[in-house]
PDB file of C-alpha atoms in Angstrom:
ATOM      1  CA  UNK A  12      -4.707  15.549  18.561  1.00  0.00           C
ATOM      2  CA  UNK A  13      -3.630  12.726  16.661  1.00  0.00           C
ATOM      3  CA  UNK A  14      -5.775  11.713  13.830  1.00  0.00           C
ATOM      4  CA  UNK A  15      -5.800   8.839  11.380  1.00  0.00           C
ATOM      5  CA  UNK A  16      -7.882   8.583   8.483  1.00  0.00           C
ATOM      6  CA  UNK A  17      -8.614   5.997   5.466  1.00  0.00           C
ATOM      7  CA  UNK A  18     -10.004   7.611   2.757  1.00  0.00           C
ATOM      8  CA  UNK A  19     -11.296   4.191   1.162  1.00  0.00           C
ATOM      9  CA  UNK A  20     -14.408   2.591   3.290  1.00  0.00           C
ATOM     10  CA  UNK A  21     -14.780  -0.226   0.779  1.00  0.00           C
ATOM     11  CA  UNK A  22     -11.788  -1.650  -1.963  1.00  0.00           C
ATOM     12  CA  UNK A  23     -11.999  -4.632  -4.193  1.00  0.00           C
ATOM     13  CA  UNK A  24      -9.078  -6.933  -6.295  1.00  0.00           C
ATOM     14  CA  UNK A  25      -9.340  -9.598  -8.148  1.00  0.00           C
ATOM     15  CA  UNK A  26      -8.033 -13.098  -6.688  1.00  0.00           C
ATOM     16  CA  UNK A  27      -3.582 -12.972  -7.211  1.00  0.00           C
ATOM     17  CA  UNK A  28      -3.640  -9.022  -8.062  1.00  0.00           C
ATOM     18  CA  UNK A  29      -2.434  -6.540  -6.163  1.00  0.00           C
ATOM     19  CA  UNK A  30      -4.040  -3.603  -4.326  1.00  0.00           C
ATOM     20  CA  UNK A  31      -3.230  -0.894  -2.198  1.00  0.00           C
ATOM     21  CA  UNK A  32      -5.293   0.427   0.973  1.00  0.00           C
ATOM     22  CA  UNK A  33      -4.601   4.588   1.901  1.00  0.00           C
ATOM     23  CA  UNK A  34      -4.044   5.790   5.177  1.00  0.00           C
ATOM     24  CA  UNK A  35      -3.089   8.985   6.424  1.00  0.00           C
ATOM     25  CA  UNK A  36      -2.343  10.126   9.700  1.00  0.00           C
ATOM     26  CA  UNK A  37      -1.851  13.822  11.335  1.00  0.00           C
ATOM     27  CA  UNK A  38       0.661  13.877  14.385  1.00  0.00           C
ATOM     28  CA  UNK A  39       3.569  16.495  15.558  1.00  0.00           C
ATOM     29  CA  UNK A  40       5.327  13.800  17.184  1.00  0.00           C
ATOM     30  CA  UNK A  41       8.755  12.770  16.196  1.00  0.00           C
ATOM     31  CA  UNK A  42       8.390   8.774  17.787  1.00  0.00           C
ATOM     32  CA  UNK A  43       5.586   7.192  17.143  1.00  0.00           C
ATOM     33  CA  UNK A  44       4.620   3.309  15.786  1.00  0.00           C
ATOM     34  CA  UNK A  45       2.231   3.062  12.454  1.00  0.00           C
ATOM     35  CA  UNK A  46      -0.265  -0.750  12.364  1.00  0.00           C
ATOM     36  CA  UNK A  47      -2.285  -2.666   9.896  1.00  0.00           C
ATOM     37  CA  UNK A  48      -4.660  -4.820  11.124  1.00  0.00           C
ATOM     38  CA  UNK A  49      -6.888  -7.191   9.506  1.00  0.00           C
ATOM     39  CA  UNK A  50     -10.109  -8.012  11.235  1.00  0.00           C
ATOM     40  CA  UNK A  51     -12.198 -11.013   9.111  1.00  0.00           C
ATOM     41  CA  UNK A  52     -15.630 -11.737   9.606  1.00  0.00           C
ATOM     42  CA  UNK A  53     -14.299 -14.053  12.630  1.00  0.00           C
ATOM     43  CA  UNK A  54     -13.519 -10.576  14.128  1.00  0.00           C
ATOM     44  CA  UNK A  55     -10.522 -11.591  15.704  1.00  0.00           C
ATOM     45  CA  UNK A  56      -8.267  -8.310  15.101  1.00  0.00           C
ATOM     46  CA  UNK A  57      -4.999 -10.020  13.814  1.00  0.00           C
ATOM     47  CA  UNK A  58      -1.879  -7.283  13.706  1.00  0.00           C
ATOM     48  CA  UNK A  59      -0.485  -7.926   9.934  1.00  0.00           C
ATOM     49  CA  UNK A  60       2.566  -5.292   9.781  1.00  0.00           C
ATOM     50  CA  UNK A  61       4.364  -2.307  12.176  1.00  0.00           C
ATOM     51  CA  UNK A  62       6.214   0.328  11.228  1.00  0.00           C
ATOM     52  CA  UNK A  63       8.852   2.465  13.591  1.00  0.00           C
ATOM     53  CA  UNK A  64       8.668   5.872  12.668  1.00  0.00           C
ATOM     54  CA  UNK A  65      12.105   6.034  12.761  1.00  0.00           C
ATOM     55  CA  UNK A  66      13.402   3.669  10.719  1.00  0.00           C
ATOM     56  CA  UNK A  67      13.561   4.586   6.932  1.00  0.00           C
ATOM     57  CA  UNK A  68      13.050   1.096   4.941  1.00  0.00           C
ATOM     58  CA  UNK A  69       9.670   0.404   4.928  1.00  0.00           C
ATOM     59  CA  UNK A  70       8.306  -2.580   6.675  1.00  0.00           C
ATOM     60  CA  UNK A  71       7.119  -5.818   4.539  1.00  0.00           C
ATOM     61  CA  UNK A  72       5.780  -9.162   6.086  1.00  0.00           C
ATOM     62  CA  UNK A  73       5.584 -11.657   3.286  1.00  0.00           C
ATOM     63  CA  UNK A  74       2.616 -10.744   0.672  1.00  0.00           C
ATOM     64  CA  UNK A  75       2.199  -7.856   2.785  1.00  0.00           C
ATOM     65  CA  UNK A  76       4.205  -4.205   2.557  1.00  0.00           C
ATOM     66  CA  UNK A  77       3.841  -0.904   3.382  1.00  0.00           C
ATOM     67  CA  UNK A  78       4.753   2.408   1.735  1.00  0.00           C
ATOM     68  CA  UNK A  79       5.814   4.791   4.739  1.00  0.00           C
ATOM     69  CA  UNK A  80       6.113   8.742   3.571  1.00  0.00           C
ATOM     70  CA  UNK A  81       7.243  10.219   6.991  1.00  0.00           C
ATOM     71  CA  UNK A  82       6.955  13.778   5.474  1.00  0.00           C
ATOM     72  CA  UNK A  83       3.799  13.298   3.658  1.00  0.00           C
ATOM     73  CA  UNK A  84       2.099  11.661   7.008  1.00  0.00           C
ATOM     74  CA  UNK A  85       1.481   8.787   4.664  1.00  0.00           C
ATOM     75  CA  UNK A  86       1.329   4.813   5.450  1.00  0.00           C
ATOM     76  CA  UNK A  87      -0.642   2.758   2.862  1.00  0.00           C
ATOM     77  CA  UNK A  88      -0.481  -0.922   2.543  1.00  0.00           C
ATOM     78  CA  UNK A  89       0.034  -3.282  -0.603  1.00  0.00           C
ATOM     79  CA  UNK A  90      -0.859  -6.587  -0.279  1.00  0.00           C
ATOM     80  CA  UNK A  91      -0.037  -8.671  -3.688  1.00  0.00           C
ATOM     81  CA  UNK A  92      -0.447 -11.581  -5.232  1.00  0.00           C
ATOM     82  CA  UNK A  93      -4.412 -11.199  -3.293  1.00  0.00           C
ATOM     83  CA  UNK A  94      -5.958 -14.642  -1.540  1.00  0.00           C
ATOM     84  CA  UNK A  95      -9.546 -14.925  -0.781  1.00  0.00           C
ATOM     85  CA  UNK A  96      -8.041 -15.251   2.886  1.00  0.00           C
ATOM     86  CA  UNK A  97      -7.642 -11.446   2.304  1.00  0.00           C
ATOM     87  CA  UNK A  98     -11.137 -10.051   2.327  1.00  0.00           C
ATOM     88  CA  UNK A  99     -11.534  -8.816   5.553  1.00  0.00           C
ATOM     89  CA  UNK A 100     -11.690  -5.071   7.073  1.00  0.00           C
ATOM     90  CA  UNK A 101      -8.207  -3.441   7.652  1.00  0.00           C
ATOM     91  CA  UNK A 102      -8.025  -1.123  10.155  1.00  0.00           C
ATOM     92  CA  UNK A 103      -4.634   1.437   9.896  1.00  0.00           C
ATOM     93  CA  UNK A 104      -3.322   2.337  13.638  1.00  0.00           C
ATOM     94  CA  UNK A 105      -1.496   4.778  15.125  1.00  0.00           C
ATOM     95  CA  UNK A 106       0.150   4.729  18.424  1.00  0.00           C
ATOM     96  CA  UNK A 107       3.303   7.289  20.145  1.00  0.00           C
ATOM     97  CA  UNK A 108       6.077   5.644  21.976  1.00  0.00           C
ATOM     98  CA  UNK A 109       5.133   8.165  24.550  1.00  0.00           C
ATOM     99  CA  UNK A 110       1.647   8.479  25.143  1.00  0.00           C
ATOM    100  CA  UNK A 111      -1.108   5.810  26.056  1.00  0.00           C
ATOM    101  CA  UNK A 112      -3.651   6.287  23.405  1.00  0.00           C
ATOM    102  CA  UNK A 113      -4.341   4.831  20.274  1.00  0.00           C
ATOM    103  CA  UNK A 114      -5.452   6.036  17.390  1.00  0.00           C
ATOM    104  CA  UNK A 115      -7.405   3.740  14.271  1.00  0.00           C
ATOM    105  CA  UNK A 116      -8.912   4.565  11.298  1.00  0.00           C
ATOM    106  CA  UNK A 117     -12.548   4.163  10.386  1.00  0.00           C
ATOM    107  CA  UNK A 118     -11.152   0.833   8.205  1.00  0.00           C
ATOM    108  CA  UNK A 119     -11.778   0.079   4.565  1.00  0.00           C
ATOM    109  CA  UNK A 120     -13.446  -3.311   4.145  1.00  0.00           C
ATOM    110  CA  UNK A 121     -11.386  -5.455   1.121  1.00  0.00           C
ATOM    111  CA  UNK A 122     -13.496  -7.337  -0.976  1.00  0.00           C
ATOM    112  CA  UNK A 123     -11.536 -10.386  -3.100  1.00  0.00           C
ATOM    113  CA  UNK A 124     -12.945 -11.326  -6.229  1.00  0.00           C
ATOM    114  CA  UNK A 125     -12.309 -15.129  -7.365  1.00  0.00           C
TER     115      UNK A 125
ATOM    116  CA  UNK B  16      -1.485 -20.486  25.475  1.00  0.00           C
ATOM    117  CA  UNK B  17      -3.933 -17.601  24.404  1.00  0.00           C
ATOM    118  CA  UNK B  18      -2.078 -14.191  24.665  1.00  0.00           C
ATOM    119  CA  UNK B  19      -5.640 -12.334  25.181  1.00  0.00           C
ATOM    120  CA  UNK B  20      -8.702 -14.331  26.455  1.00  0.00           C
ATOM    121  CA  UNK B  21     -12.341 -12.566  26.981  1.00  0.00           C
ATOM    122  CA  UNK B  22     -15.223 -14.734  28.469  1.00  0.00           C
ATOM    123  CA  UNK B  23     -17.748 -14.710  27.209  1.00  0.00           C
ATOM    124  CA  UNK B  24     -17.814 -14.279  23.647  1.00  0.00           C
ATOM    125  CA  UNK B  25     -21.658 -13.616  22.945  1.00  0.00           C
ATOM    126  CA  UNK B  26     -23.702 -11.974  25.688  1.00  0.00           C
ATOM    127  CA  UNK B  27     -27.090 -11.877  24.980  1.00  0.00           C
ATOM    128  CA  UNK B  28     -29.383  -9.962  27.846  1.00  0.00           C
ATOM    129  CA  UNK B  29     -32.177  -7.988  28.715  1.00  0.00           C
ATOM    130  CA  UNK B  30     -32.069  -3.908  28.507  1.00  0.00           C
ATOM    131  CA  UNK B  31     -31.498  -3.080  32.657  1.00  0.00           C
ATOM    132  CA  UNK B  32     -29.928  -6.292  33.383  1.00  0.00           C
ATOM    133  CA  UNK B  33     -25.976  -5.711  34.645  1.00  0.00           C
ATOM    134  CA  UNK B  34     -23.362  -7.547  33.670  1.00  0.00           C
ATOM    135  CA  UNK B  35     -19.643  -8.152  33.395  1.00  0.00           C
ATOM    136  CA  UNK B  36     -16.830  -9.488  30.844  1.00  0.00           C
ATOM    137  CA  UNK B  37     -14.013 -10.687  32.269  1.00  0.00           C
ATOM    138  CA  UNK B  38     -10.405  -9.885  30.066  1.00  0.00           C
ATOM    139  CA  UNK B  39      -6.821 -11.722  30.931  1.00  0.00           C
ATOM    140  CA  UNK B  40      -3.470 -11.158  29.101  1.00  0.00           C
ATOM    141  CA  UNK B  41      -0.739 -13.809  29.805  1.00  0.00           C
ATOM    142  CA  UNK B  42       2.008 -11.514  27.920  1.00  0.00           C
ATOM    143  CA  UNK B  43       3.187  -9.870  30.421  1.00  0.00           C
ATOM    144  CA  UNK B  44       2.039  -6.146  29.759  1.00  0.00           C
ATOM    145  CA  UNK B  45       1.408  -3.423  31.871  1.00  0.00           C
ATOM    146  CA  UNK B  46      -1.112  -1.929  29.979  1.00  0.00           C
ATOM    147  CA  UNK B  47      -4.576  -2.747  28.904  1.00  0.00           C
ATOM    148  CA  UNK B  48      -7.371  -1.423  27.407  1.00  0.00           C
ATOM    149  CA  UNK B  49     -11.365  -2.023  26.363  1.00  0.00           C
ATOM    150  CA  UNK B  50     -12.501  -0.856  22.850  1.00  0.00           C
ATOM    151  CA  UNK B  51     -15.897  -0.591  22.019  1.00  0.00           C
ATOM    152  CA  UNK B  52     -16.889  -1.846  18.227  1.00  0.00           C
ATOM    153  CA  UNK B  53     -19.983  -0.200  17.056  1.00  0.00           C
ATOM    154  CA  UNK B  54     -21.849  -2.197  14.094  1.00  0.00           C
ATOM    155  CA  UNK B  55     -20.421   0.083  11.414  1.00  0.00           C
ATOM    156  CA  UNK B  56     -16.815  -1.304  12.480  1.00  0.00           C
ATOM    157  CA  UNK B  57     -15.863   1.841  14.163  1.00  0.00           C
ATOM    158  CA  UNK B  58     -13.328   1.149  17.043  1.00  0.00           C
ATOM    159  CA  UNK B  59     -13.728   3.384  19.726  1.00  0.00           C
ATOM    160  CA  UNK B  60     -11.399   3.473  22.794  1.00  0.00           C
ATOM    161  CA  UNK B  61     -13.391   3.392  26.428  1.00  0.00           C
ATOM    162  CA  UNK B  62     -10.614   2.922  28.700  1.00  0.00           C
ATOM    163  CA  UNK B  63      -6.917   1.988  29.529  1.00  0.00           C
ATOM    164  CA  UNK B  64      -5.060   0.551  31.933  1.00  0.00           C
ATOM    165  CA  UNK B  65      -1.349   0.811  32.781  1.00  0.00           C
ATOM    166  CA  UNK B  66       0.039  -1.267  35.904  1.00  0.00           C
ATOM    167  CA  UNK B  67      -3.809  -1.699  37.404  1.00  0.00           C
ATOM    168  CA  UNK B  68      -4.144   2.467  37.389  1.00  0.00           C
ATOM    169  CA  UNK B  69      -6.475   4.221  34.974  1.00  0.00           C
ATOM    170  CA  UNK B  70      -4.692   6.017  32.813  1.00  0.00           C
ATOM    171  CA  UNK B  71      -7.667   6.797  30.158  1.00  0.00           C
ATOM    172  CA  UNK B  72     -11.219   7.281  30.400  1.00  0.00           C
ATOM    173  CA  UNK B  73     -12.956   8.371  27.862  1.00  0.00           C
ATOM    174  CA  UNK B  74     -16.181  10.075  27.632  1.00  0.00           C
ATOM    175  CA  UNK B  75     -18.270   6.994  28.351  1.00  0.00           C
ATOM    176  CA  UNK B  76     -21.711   6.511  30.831  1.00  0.00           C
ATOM    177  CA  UNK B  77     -20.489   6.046  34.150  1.00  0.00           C
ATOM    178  CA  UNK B  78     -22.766   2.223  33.787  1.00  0.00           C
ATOM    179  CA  UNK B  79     -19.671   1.123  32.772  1.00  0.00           C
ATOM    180  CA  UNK B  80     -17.041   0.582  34.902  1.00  0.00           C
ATOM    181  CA  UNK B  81     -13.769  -1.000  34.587  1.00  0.00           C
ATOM    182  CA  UNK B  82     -11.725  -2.958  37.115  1.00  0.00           C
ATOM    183  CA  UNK B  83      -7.719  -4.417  37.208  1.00  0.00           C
ATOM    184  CA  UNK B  84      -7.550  -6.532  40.373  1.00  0.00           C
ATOM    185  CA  UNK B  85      -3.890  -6.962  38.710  1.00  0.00           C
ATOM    186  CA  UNK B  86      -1.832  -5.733  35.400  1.00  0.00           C
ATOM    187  CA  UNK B  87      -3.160  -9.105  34.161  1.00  0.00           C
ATOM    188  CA  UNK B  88      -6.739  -8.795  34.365  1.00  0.00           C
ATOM    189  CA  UNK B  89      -9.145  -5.909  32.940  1.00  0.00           C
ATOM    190  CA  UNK B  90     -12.724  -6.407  33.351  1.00  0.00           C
ATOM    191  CA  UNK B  91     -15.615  -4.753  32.312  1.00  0.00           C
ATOM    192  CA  UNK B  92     -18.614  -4.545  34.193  1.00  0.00           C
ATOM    193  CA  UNK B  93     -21.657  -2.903  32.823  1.00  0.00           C
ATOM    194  CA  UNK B  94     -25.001  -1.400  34.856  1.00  0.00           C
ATOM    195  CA  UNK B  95     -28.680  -1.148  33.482  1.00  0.00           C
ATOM    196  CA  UNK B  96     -28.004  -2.452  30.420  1.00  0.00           C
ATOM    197  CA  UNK B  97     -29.754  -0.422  27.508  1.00  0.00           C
ATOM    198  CA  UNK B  98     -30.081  -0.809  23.530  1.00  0.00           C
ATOM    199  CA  UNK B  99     -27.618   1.053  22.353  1.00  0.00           C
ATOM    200  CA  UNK B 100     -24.782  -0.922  24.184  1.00  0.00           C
ATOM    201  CA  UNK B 101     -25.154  -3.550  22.202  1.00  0.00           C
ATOM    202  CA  UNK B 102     -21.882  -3.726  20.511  1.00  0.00           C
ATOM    203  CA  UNK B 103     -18.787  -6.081  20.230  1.00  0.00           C
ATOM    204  CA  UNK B 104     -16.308  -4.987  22.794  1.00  0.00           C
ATOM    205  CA  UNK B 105     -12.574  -5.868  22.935  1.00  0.00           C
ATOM    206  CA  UNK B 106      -9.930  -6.149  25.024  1.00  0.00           C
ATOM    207  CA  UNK B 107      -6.476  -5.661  24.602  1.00  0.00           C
ATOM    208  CA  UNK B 108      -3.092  -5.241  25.779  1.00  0.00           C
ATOM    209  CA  UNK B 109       0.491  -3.871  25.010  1.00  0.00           C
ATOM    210  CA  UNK B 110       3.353  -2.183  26.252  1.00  0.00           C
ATOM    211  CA  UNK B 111       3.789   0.045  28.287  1.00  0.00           C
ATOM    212  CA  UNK B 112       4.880   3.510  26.422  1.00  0.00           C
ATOM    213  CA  UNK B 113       8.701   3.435  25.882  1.00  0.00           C
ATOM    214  CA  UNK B 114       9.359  -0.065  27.100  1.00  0.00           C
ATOM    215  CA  UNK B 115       9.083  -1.853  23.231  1.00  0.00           C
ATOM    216  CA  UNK B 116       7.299  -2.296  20.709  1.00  0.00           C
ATOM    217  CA  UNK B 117       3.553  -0.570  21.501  1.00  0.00           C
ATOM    218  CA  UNK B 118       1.072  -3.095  19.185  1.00  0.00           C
ATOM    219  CA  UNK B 119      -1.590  -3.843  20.833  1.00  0.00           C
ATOM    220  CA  UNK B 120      -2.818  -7.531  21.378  1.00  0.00           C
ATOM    221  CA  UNK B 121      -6.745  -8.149  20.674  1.00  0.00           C
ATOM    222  CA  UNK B 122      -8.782 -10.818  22.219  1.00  0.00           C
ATOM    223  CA  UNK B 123     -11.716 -12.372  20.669  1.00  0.00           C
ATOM    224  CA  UNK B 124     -14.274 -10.084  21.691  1.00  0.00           C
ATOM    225  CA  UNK B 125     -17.314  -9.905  23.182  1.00  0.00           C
ATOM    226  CA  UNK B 126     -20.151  -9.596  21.192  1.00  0.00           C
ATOM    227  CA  UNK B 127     -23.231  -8.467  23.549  1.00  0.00           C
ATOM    228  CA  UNK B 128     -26.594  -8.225  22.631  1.00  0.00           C
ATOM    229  CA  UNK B 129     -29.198  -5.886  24.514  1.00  0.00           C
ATOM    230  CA  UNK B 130     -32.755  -7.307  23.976  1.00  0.00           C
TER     231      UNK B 130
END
């Protein structure tokens, strides 16, 4: 079964730094979609980046980029130049292009320090 | 123009009470699902939807039952309410696997409160 774990329950960066959240995942599929999501204390989960397993350049969405290691089952996310906007819990996702399931992470909450 | 909408947002009830939360997705997936959000953040998957047939049903108390009257709907409805089911719960949608991109879509949630 498909697993995906973040190693980091709690992170914290200081206001226009950078940081990096971990997140592994465990599959023996070849297709298969990799998420970030943000969810802030409104607790709306908001999607912030996708990756295609398939596709070599890793994805980036403004302040927001990942660092995709097909081999190493590896998928972490850098968010720089940090905004208080930031602090929320992210959530890393995992989801085949064949099967119906799911899979998330137990999240690591992202503190932002003015 | 709300791609996921949940009604209502806060549920607050009485332990054996039943009751139901209502989920509609104007994107035009086939597949839905309802989450369950424990209070340590902890998203746990109850049940999917793809084209109004269940497709996943996880190991949850048969109280809860879900129901598509169409691929656009997914409600929730829940019997004898107890404690523990106090939780928010989310709905959300997505594509159908191999027709596209497979995020999923999150509505607001539903954040109900057993008393």
């Amino acid at each position: 079964a498909q697993t995906v774990t973040q190693s980091q329950p709690e992170m914290s960066v200081q206001e226009a730094e950078t940081v990096t959240l971990s997140c592994t995942y465990d599959t023996s599929e070849s297709d298969y979609y990799l998420f970030w999501y943000k969810q802030p204390p409104s607790r709306q989960m908001i999607l912030v980046i996708r990756q295609e397993a398939y596709k070599q350049q890793n994805a980036t969405e403004n302040r927001f980029s990942v660092n995709f290691q097909k081999a190493a089952k590896s998928f972490s996310l850098k968010i720089s130049d940090s905004q208080l906007g930031d602090a929320a819990m992210y959530f890393c996702a995992y989801s085949s292009n064949t099967g119906n399931q799911f899979y998330f992470g137990t999240g690591t909450s992202l503190t932002v320090i003015p | 123009d709300t791609a996921v909408s949940q009604t209502p947002k806060y549920l607050v009830t009485q332990m054996g009470n039943d009751k139901s939360i209502k989920c509609e997705q104007n994107l035009g997936h086939d597949t839905m699902y309802w989450y369950k959000q424990d209070s340590k953040k902890f998203l746990k998957i109850m049940f999917s939807y793809n084209n109004k047939e269940l497709i996943i049903n996880e190991t949850v108390p048969n109280r809860f039952s879900p129901k598509s009257p169409d691929k656009a709907h997914l409600n929730l409805h829940i019997n004898s309410l107890e404690l523990g089911d106090s939780a928010v719960y989310f709905c959300a949608s997505s594509q159908a696997p191999g027709q596209g991109l497979r995020e999923q879509y999150f509505g607001p949630g539903t954040r109900l409160t057993v008393t």
